PDB file of C-alpha atoms and ligand atoms in Angstrom:
ATOM      1  CA  MET G 133      -9.748  21.184 -25.038  1.00  0.00           C
ATOM      2  CA  PRO G 134     -12.597  20.478 -23.254  1.00  0.00           C
ATOM      3  CA  ARG G 135     -13.199  22.544 -20.162  1.00  0.00           C
ATOM      4  CA  TYR G 136     -13.078  19.767 -17.725  1.00  0.00           C
ATOM      5  CA  TYR G 137      -9.613  19.334 -18.939  1.00  0.00           C
ATOM      6  CA  GLN G 138      -8.416  22.760 -18.804  1.00  0.00           C
ATOM      7  CA  LEU G 139      -9.832  23.241 -15.073  1.00  0.00           C
ATOM      8  CA  LYS G 140      -7.938  19.784 -13.962  1.00  0.00           C
ATOM      9  CA  GLU G 141      -4.288  21.358 -15.666  1.00  0.00           C
ATOM     10  CA  ILE G 142      -5.126  24.768 -13.728  1.00  0.00           C
ATOM     11  CA  MET G 143      -5.352  22.842 -10.269  1.00  0.00           C
ATOM     12  CA  ARG G 144      -2.596  20.607 -11.309  1.00  0.00           C
ATOM     13  CA  GLU G 145      -0.382  23.958 -11.913  1.00  0.00           C
ATOM     14  CA  LYS G 146      -1.642  25.074  -8.553  1.00  0.00           C
ATOM     15  CA  ILE G 147      -0.382  22.361  -6.837  1.00  0.00           C
ATOM     16  CA  ARG G 148       2.927  22.305  -8.530  1.00  0.00           C
ATOM     17  CA  SER G 149       3.507  25.811  -8.049  1.00  0.00           C
ATOM     18  CA  GLY G 150       2.783  25.401  -4.472  1.00  0.00           C
ATOM     19  CA  GLU G 151       0.039  27.564  -4.280  1.00  0.00           C
ATOM     20  CA  TRP G 152      -2.480  24.543  -2.987  1.00  0.00           C
ATOM     21  CA  LYS G 153      -0.548  22.633  -0.511  1.00  0.00           C
ATOM     22  CA  PRO G 154      -0.803  18.949   0.905  1.00  0.00           C
ATOM     23  CA  GLY G 155      -3.586  19.111   3.516  1.00  0.00           C
ATOM     24  CA  ASP G 156      -5.407  22.153   1.885  1.00  0.00           C
ATOM     25  CA  LEU G 157      -9.233  22.393   1.354  1.00  0.00           C
ATOM     26  CA  ILE G 158      -9.555  23.209  -2.417  1.00  0.00           C
ATOM     27  CA  PRO G 159     -12.504  25.052  -3.191  1.00  0.00           C
ATOM     28  CA  SER G 160     -15.934  23.748  -3.805  1.00  0.00           C
ATOM     29  CA  GLU G 161     -17.612  22.741  -7.422  1.00  0.00           C
ATOM     30  CA  ARG G 162     -20.071  25.852  -6.902  1.00  0.00           C
ATOM     31  CA  GLU G 163     -17.178  28.407  -6.285  1.00  0.00           C
ATOM     32  CA  LEU G 164     -14.904  26.888  -8.802  1.00  0.00           C
ATOM     33  CA  GLY G 165     -17.427  27.069 -11.463  1.00  0.00           C
ATOM     34  CA  GLU G 166     -18.369  30.226 -10.506  1.00  0.00           C
ATOM     35  CA  GLN G 167     -14.293  31.471 -10.774  1.00  0.00           C
ATOM     36  CA  TYR G 168     -13.991  29.967 -14.106  1.00  0.00           C
ATOM     37  CA  GLY G 169     -17.412  30.105 -15.434  1.00  0.00           C
ATOM     38  CA  ILE G 170     -18.216  26.129 -16.121  1.00  0.00           C
ATOM     39  CA  SER G 171     -20.934  23.911 -14.589  1.00  0.00           C
ATOM     40  CA  ARG G 172     -21.138  22.152 -11.323  1.00  0.00           C
ATOM     41  CA  MET G 173     -21.089  19.176 -13.101  1.00  0.00           C
ATOM     42  CA  THR G 174     -17.646  20.211 -15.082  1.00  0.00           C
ATOM     43  CA  ALA G 175     -15.737  21.358 -11.698  1.00  0.00           C
ATOM     44  CA  ARG G 176     -17.147  17.880 -10.557  1.00  0.00           C
ATOM     45  CA  GLN G 177     -15.410  16.000 -13.378  1.00  0.00           C
ATOM     46  CA  ALA G 178     -12.433  17.600 -12.952  1.00  0.00           C
ATOM     47  CA  ILE G 179     -11.910  17.117  -9.111  1.00  0.00           C
ATOM     48  CA  THR G 180     -13.067  13.267  -9.433  1.00  0.00           C
ATOM     49  CA  GLU G 181     -10.510  12.746 -12.034  1.00  0.00           C
ATOM     50  CA  LEU G 182      -7.500  14.576  -9.804  1.00  0.00           C
ATOM     51  CA  VAL G 183      -9.197  12.059  -6.380  1.00  0.00           C
ATOM     52  CA  ASN G 184      -8.916   9.179  -8.570  1.00  0.00           C
ATOM     53  CA  GLU G 185      -5.131  10.208  -9.605  1.00  0.00           C
ATOM     54  CA  GLY G 186      -4.638  10.675  -6.388  1.00  0.00           C
ATOM     55  CA  LEU G 187      -3.881  14.591  -6.194  1.00  0.00           C
ATOM     56  CA  PHE G 188      -6.657  15.028  -4.117  1.00  0.00           C
ATOM     57  CA  TYR G 189      -8.854  13.131  -1.365  1.00  0.00           C
ATOM     58  CA  ARG G 190     -12.020  13.795  -0.334  1.00  0.00           C
ATOM     59  CA  GLU G 191     -13.581  13.683   3.541  1.00  0.00           C
ATOM     60  CA  GLN G 192     -17.132  13.159   3.804  1.00  0.00           C
ATOM     61  CA  GLY G 193     -19.106  16.349   5.044  1.00  0.00           C
ATOM     62  CA  LYS G 194     -15.724  17.962   5.112  1.00  0.00           C
ATOM     63  CA  GLY G 195     -14.496  18.820   1.640  1.00  0.00           C
ATOM     64  CA  THR G 196     -12.069  17.596  -1.061  1.00  0.00           C
ATOM     65  CA  PHE G 197      -8.144  18.247   0.070  1.00  0.00           C
ATOM     66  CA  VAL G 198      -4.601  18.410  -1.870  1.00  0.00           C
ATOM     67  CA  SER G 199      -2.986  14.931  -0.967  1.00  0.00           C
ATOM     68  CA  ARG G 200       0.381  14.241   0.587  1.00  0.00           C
ATOM     69  CA  ARG G 201       3.080  13.557  -2.014  1.00  0.00           C
ATOM     70  CA  LYS G 202       2.742   9.783  -2.828  1.00  0.00           C
ATOM     71  CA  ILE G 203       4.991   7.573  -0.607  1.00  0.00           C
ATOM     72  CA  THR G 204       8.215   5.875  -3.161  1.00  0.00           C
ATOM     73  CA  GLN G 205       9.022   2.526  -2.674  1.00  0.00           C
ATOM     74  CA  GLN G 206      12.062   1.149  -3.678  1.00  0.00           C
ATOM     75  CA  LEU G 207      12.494  -2.234  -5.464  1.00  0.00           C
ATOM     76  CA  ILE G 208      16.287  -2.742  -5.034  1.00  0.00           C
ATOM     77  CA  HIS G 209      16.669  -3.718  -1.207  1.00  0.00           C
ATOM     78  CA  LEU G 210      14.420  -6.146   0.910  1.00  0.00           C
ATOM     79  CA  THR G 211      12.777  -4.201   3.347  1.00  0.00           C
ATOM     80  CA  GLY G 212       9.605  -4.348   5.522  1.00  0.00           C
ATOM     81  CA  PHE G 213       7.226  -2.100   5.895  1.00  0.00           C
ATOM     82  CA  THR G 214       7.664  -0.795   9.375  1.00  0.00           C
ATOM     83  CA  GLU G 215      11.364  -0.347   8.320  1.00  0.00           C
ATOM     84  CA  ASP G 216      10.197   1.282   5.008  1.00  0.00           C
ATOM     85  CA  MET G 217       7.820   4.006   7.423  1.00  0.00           C
ATOM     86  CA  LYS G 218      10.601   4.833   9.523  1.00  0.00           C
ATOM     87  CA  ALA G 219      13.070   5.616   6.909  1.00  0.00           C
ATOM     88  CA  ARG G 220      10.721   7.918   5.591  1.00  0.00           C
ATOM     89  CA  GLY G 221       9.746   9.537   8.851  1.00  0.00           C
ATOM     90  CA  GLN G 222       6.747   8.376   9.772  1.00  0.00           C
ATOM     91  CA  GLN G 223       5.117   6.347  12.617  1.00  0.00           C
ATOM     92  CA  PRO G 224       4.594   3.133  11.027  1.00  0.00           C
ATOM     93  CA  GLY G 225       1.447   1.515  12.625  1.00  0.00           C
ATOM     94  CA  THR G 226      -0.529  -2.148  12.397  1.00  0.00           C
ATOM     95  CA  ARG G 227      -4.283  -3.255  12.881  1.00  0.00           C
ATOM     96  CA  VAL G 228      -4.237  -7.407  13.080  1.00  0.00           C
ATOM     97  CA  LEU G 229      -7.452  -8.308  11.173  1.00  0.00           C
ATOM     98  CA  SER G 230      -6.812 -12.228  12.251  1.00  0.00           C
ATOM     99  CA  ALA G 231      -4.110 -14.242  12.851  1.00  0.00           C
ATOM    100  CA  GLU G 232      -4.266 -18.306  12.950  1.00  0.00           C
ATOM    101  CA  MET G 233      -2.606 -21.538  12.158  1.00  0.00           C
ATOM    102  CA  ARG G 234      -4.584 -22.984   9.216  1.00  0.00           C
ATOM    103  CA  PRO G 235      -3.661 -25.542   6.720  1.00  0.00           C
ATOM    104  CA  ALA G 236      -1.901 -24.485   3.719  1.00  0.00           C
ATOM    105  CA  ASP G 237      -4.081 -24.583   0.143  1.00  0.00           C
ATOM    106  CA  GLU G 238      -2.156 -25.977  -2.905  1.00  0.00           C
ATOM    107  CA  ALA G 239      -1.733 -21.874  -4.417  1.00  0.00           C
ATOM    108  CA  VAL G 240       0.519 -21.171  -0.741  1.00  0.00           C
ATOM    109  CA  ALA G 241       1.843 -24.431  -0.489  1.00  0.00           C
ATOM    110  CA  GLU G 242       3.112 -24.173  -4.397  1.00  0.00           C
ATOM    111  CA  ARG G 243       4.855 -20.973  -3.534  1.00  0.00           C
ATOM    112  CA  LEU G 244       6.002 -22.291  -0.165  1.00  0.00           C
ATOM    113  CA  ARG G 245       7.326 -25.179  -1.186  1.00  0.00           C
ATOM    114  CA  ILE G 246       5.321 -27.269   1.239  1.00  0.00           C
ATOM    115  CA  LYS G 247       3.148 -30.328   0.956  1.00  0.00           C
ATOM    116  CA  PRO G 248      -1.164 -28.825   1.021  1.00  0.00           C
ATOM    117  CA  GLY G 249      -2.810 -29.263   4.053  1.00  0.00           C
ATOM    118  CA  LEU G 250       0.366 -28.503   5.974  1.00  0.00           C
ATOM    119  CA  GLN G 251      -0.175 -26.290   9.034  1.00  0.00           C
ATOM    120  CA  ILE G 252       0.722 -22.377   8.287  1.00  0.00           C
ATOM    121  CA  PHE G 253       0.329 -19.201   9.961  1.00  0.00           C
ATOM    122  CA  ARG G 254      -1.726 -16.538   8.621  1.00  0.00           C
ATOM    123  CA  LEU G 255      -1.561 -13.047   9.444  1.00  0.00           C
ATOM    124  CA  HIS G 256      -4.158 -10.587   7.850  1.00  0.00           C
ATOM    125  CA  ARG G 257      -2.914  -7.202   8.871  1.00  0.00           C
ATOM    126  CA  LEU G 258      -4.134  -3.623   7.833  1.00  0.00           C
ATOM    127  CA  ARG G 259      -1.017  -1.516   7.762  1.00  0.00           C
ATOM    128  CA  LEU G 260      -0.633   2.627   8.299  1.00  0.00           C
ATOM    129  CA  ALA G 261       1.580   5.474   8.450  1.00  0.00           C
ATOM    130  CA  ASP G 262       0.829   8.504  10.870  1.00  0.00           C
ATOM    131  CA  GLY G 263      -2.471   6.555  11.057  1.00  0.00           C
ATOM    132  CA  GLU G 264      -3.635   6.364   7.372  1.00  0.00           C
ATOM    133  CA  PRO G 265      -4.034   3.105   6.081  1.00  0.00           C
ATOM    134  CA  LEU G 266      -1.757   2.267   3.204  1.00  0.00           C
ATOM    135  CA  ALA G 267      -2.222  -1.275   2.597  1.00  0.00           C
ATOM    136  CA  ILE G 268      -4.050  -5.057   3.657  1.00  0.00           C
ATOM    137  CA  GLU G 269      -1.127  -7.691   3.686  1.00  0.00           C
ATOM    138  CA  VAL G 270      -1.873 -11.121   4.149  1.00  0.00           C
ATOM    139  CA  SER G 271       1.185 -13.066   5.124  1.00  0.00           C
ATOM    140  CA  HIS G 272       1.579 -17.172   5.174  1.00  0.00           C
ATOM    141  CA  ILE G 273       4.303 -18.022   7.084  1.00  0.00           C
ATOM    142  CA  SER G 274       5.865 -21.615   7.198  1.00  0.00           C
ATOM    143  CA  PHE G 275       9.358 -22.719   9.256  1.00  0.00           C
ATOM    144  CA  ILE G 276       9.063 -25.559  12.417  1.00  0.00           C
ATOM    145  CA  GLY G 277       7.635 -23.938  15.315  1.00  0.00           C
ATOM    146  CA  CYS G 278       5.845 -20.721  13.336  1.00  0.00           C
ATOM    147  CA  GLU G 279       2.900 -21.383  16.222  1.00  0.00           C
ATOM    148  CA  LYS G 280       4.604 -19.443  18.569  1.00  0.00           C
ATOM    149  CA  LEU G 281       4.023 -16.358  16.251  1.00  0.00           C
ATOM    150  CA  LEU G 282       0.185 -16.675  17.648  1.00  0.00           C
ATOM    151  CA  GLU G 283       1.884 -15.506  21.008  1.00  0.00           C
ATOM    152  CA  GLU G 284       3.451 -12.585  19.793  1.00  0.00           C
ATOM    153  CA  ASP G 285       2.402  -9.016  19.532  1.00  0.00           C
ATOM    154  CA  LEU G 286       1.626  -8.104  16.229  1.00  0.00           C
ATOM    155  CA  GLU G 287       0.452  -4.625  16.238  1.00  0.00           C
ATOM    156  CA  HIS G 288       3.550  -3.750  18.063  1.00  0.00           C
ATOM    157  CA  ASN G 289       6.139  -5.240  16.410  1.00  0.00           C
ATOM    158  CA  SER G 290       7.776  -6.271  13.318  1.00  0.00           C
ATOM    159  CA  LEU G 291       7.434  -8.923  11.658  1.00  0.00           C
ATOM    160  CA  TYR G 292      10.473  -8.993   9.815  1.00  0.00           C
ATOM    161  CA  ARG G 293      12.426  -8.355  12.910  1.00  0.00           C
ATOM    162  CA  LEU G 294      10.619 -10.793  15.143  1.00  0.00           C
ATOM    163  CA  LEU G 295      11.803 -13.237  12.328  1.00  0.00           C
ATOM    164  CA  GLU G 296      15.470 -12.423  12.415  1.00  0.00           C
ATOM    165  CA  THR G 297      16.039 -11.606  15.910  1.00  0.00           C
ATOM    166  CA  LYS G 298      14.004 -14.034  17.999  1.00  0.00           C
ATOM    167  CA  TYR G 299      13.436 -16.908  15.618  1.00  0.00           C
ATOM    168  CA  GLY G 300      17.283 -16.551  14.111  1.00  0.00           C
ATOM    169  CA  LEU G 301      15.836 -16.731  10.737  1.00  0.00           C
ATOM    170  CA  PRO G 302      17.781 -13.747   7.930  1.00  0.00           C
ATOM    171  CA  LEU G 303      15.692 -13.024   5.228  1.00  0.00           C
ATOM    172  CA  LEU G 304      18.158 -12.363   2.810  1.00  0.00           C
ATOM    173  CA  GLU G 305      16.069 -12.518  -0.591  1.00  0.00           C
ATOM    174  CA  ALA G 306      12.615 -12.180  -2.344  1.00  0.00           C
ATOM    175  CA  ASP G 307      10.722 -12.450  -5.258  1.00  0.00           C
ATOM    176  CA  GLN G 308       8.184  -9.626  -5.765  1.00  0.00           C
ATOM    177  CA  GLU G 309       4.797  -9.594  -8.295  1.00  0.00           C
ATOM    178  CA  LEU G 310       3.366  -5.901  -9.065  1.00  0.00           C
ATOM    179  CA  GLU G 311      -0.159  -6.055 -10.895  1.00  0.00           C
ATOM    180  CA  ALA G 312      -2.632  -3.418 -11.372  1.00  0.00           C
ATOM    181  CA  GLY G 313      -6.270  -3.687 -10.167  1.00  0.00           C
ATOM    182  CA  LEU G 314      -9.398  -2.416  -8.686  1.00  0.00           C
ATOM    183  CA  ILE G 315      -9.744  -1.830  -4.483  1.00  0.00           C
ATOM    184  CA  GLY G 316     -13.278  -4.385  -3.657  1.00  0.00           C
ATOM    185  CA  SER G 317     -15.692  -3.567  -1.023  1.00  0.00           C
ATOM    186  CA  GLU G 318     -13.981  -5.331   1.688  1.00  0.00           C
ATOM    187  CA  GLU G 319     -10.449  -3.764   1.199  1.00  0.00           C
ATOM    188  CA  ALA G 320     -12.561  -0.321   0.790  1.00  0.00           C
ATOM    189  CA  GLN G 321     -13.583  -0.199   3.868  1.00  0.00           C
ATOM    190  CA  TYR G 322     -10.701  -0.923   5.747  1.00  0.00           C
ATOM    191  CA  LEU G 323      -8.506   1.811   3.238  1.00  0.00           C
ATOM    192  CA  LYS G 324     -11.074   4.261   3.571  1.00  0.00           C
ATOM    193  CA  VAL G 325     -11.620   4.617   0.023  1.00  0.00           C
ATOM    194  CA  PRO G 326     -14.118   4.359  -2.543  1.00  0.00           C
ATOM    195  CA  VAL G 327     -14.949   0.514  -4.065  1.00  0.00           C
ATOM    196  CA  GLY G 328     -12.942   0.322  -7.309  1.00  0.00           C
ATOM    197  CA  SER G 329     -10.037   2.865  -6.972  1.00  0.00           C
ATOM    198  CA  PRO G 330      -6.744   1.907  -8.020  1.00  0.00           C
ATOM    199  CA  ALA G 331      -4.982  -0.264  -6.278  1.00  0.00           C
ATOM    200  CA  LEU G 332      -1.369  -2.193  -6.689  1.00  0.00           C
ATOM    201  CA  PHE G 333      -1.770  -6.017  -5.683  1.00  0.00           C
ATOM    202  CA  THR G 334       1.671  -7.445  -4.423  1.00  0.00           C
ATOM    203  CA  ARG G 335       2.964 -10.898  -4.035  1.00  0.00           C
ATOM    204  CA  ARG G 336       5.726 -11.430  -2.127  1.00  0.00           C
ATOM    205  CA  VAL G 337       8.288 -14.800  -1.474  1.00  0.00           C
ATOM    206  CA  THR G 338      10.658 -13.998   1.048  1.00  0.00           C
ATOM    207  CA  TYR G 339      13.688 -16.231   1.673  1.00  0.00           C
ATOM    208  CA  THR G 340      15.886 -17.331   4.376  1.00  0.00           C
ATOM    209  CA  GLU G 341      18.902 -19.511   4.518  1.00  0.00           C
ATOM    210  CA  ARG G 342      19.293 -22.368   1.355  1.00  0.00           C
ATOM    211  CA  ASN G 343      16.817 -20.502  -0.278  1.00  0.00           C
ATOM    212  CA  GLN G 344      14.046 -21.908   1.912  1.00  0.00           C
ATOM    213  CA  PRO G 345      10.899 -19.776   1.739  1.00  0.00           C
ATOM    214  CA  ILE G 346       9.679 -18.491   4.705  1.00  0.00           C
ATOM    215  CA  GLU G 347       6.986 -16.047   4.000  1.00  0.00           C
ATOM    216  CA  TYR G 348       4.361 -15.605   1.422  1.00  0.00           C
ATOM    217  CA  ALA G 349       2.825 -12.537   1.050  1.00  0.00           C
ATOM    218  CA  SER G 350      -0.056 -11.195  -0.649  1.00  0.00           C
ATOM    219  CA  SER G 351      -0.683  -7.741  -0.200  1.00  0.00           C
ATOM    220  CA  VAL G 352      -3.349  -4.581  -1.837  1.00  0.00           C
ATOM    221  CA  TYR G 353      -2.080  -1.000  -1.837  1.00  0.00           C
ATOM    222  CA  CYS G 354      -3.374   1.964  -2.397  1.00  0.00           C
ATOM    223  CA  GLY G 355      -2.552   2.454  -5.949  1.00  0.00           C
ATOM    224  CA  ASN G 356      -2.958   6.270  -5.476  1.00  0.00           C
ATOM    225  CA  LYS G 357      -0.698   6.619  -3.019  1.00  0.00           C
ATOM    226  CA  TYR G 358       2.361   4.575  -3.821  1.00  0.00           C
ATOM    227  CA  VAL G 359       5.121   5.325  -6.281  1.00  0.00           C
ATOM    228  CA  PHE G 360       7.721   2.019  -6.886  1.00  0.00           C
ATOM    229  CA  TYR G 361      11.073   2.475  -7.846  1.00  0.00           C
ATOM    230  CA  THR G 362      14.040   0.792  -9.190  1.00  0.00           C
ATOM    231  CA  HIS G 363      17.607   1.198 -10.287  1.00  0.00           C
ATOM    232  CA  MET G 364      18.442  -0.948 -13.663  1.00  0.00           C
ATOM    233  CA  LYS G 365      21.663  -1.760 -15.048  1.00  0.00           C
ATOM    234  CA  ARG G 366      21.600  -2.666 -18.851  1.00  0.00           C
ATOM    235  CA  GLU G 367      23.511  -6.513 -19.013  1.00  0.00           C
ATOM    236  CA  GLN G 368      27.610  -6.711 -20.217  1.00  0.00           C
TER     237      GLN G 368
HETATM  238  C1  16G M  32       6.224  -5.729   3.714  1.00  0.00           C
HETATM  239  C2  16G M  32       6.083  -7.280   2.794  1.00  0.00           C
HETATM  240  C3  16G M  32       5.827  -8.140   3.573  1.00  0.00           C
HETATM  241  C4  16G M  32       6.111  -8.410   5.095  1.00  0.00           C
HETATM  242  C5  16G M  32       6.205  -7.015   5.636  1.00  0.00           C
HETATM  243  C6  16G M  32       6.656  -7.161   6.968  1.00  0.00           C
HETATM  244  C7  16G M  32       5.035  -6.324   0.573  1.00  0.00           C
HETATM  245  C8  16G M  32       4.659  -6.771  -0.629  1.00  0.00           C
HETATM  246  N1  16G M  32       5.163  -7.151   1.795  1.00  0.00           N
HETATM  247  O1  16G M  32       4.880  -4.906   3.419  1.00  0.00           O
HETATM  248  O2  16G M  32       5.703  -9.304   3.027  1.00  0.00           O
HETATM  249  O3  16G M  32       5.109  -9.197   5.678  1.00  0.00           O
HETATM  250  O4  16G M  32       6.972  -5.731   4.788  1.00  0.00           O
HETATM  251  O5  16G M  32       6.709  -5.725   7.761  1.00  0.00           O
HETATM  252  O6  16G M  32       6.611  -5.800   0.535  1.00  0.00           O
HETATM  253  P1  16G M  32       6.879  -5.392   9.287  1.00  0.00           P
HETATM  254  O7  16G M  32       8.273  -6.053   9.584  1.00  0.00           O
HETATM  255  O8  16G M  32       6.790  -3.934   9.171  1.00  0.00           O
HETATM  256  O9  16G M  32       6.066  -6.378  10.221  1.00  0.00           O
END
């Protein structure tokens, strides 16, 4: 078994057993090298792989730390980001990167079942939990009067809640796709992860009454911070 792999397993076990807890600073490459009689390069490789797997995270100038447990996101009930974070006891946060009315392009129009060129509300948000950036979401919203959303405070309000309570648009169903990918350079800056880190791209169309699409959201989630969960029944 390669040396770096052995060290990875040793460190994994330290996390599993609770000897190293979330938020703990792990020993430096030099210290690990000395302790296990391996080179700094080998220690670095083991650490880097566990960073890529999401078990550790690096903070510039401070060192490498043990990550928090991943966020389990269920794919059974239709819920929004704010609800999900509150259910986990975490403080949801939002930074609005842009909010504007613009004509729907072909791809968006197809998902929303409208004519291309029709004005829709486009919302670009960074989503955080306890101050930690988790995802970037671009929502395309189409309903009569959707331009009123321009006046809403979307940094402090849940979009789903506003649509349901203020605009009287119940969110009943959604279609969602998940696709693996890599974090690009613009996303990396917002999500505070290195370019090329694992990413999960999701696309969701949410429907209101009469099967009318109301939102098409395309999001990038930090791939190493999430586990998606669903429950399946065998068809009878
Ligand atoms: C989720 C939805 C997103 C929706 C948001 C509403 C996915 C892929 N996306 O993040 O479509 O806009 O919830 O959250 O699940 P909010 O109610 O907190 O604004």
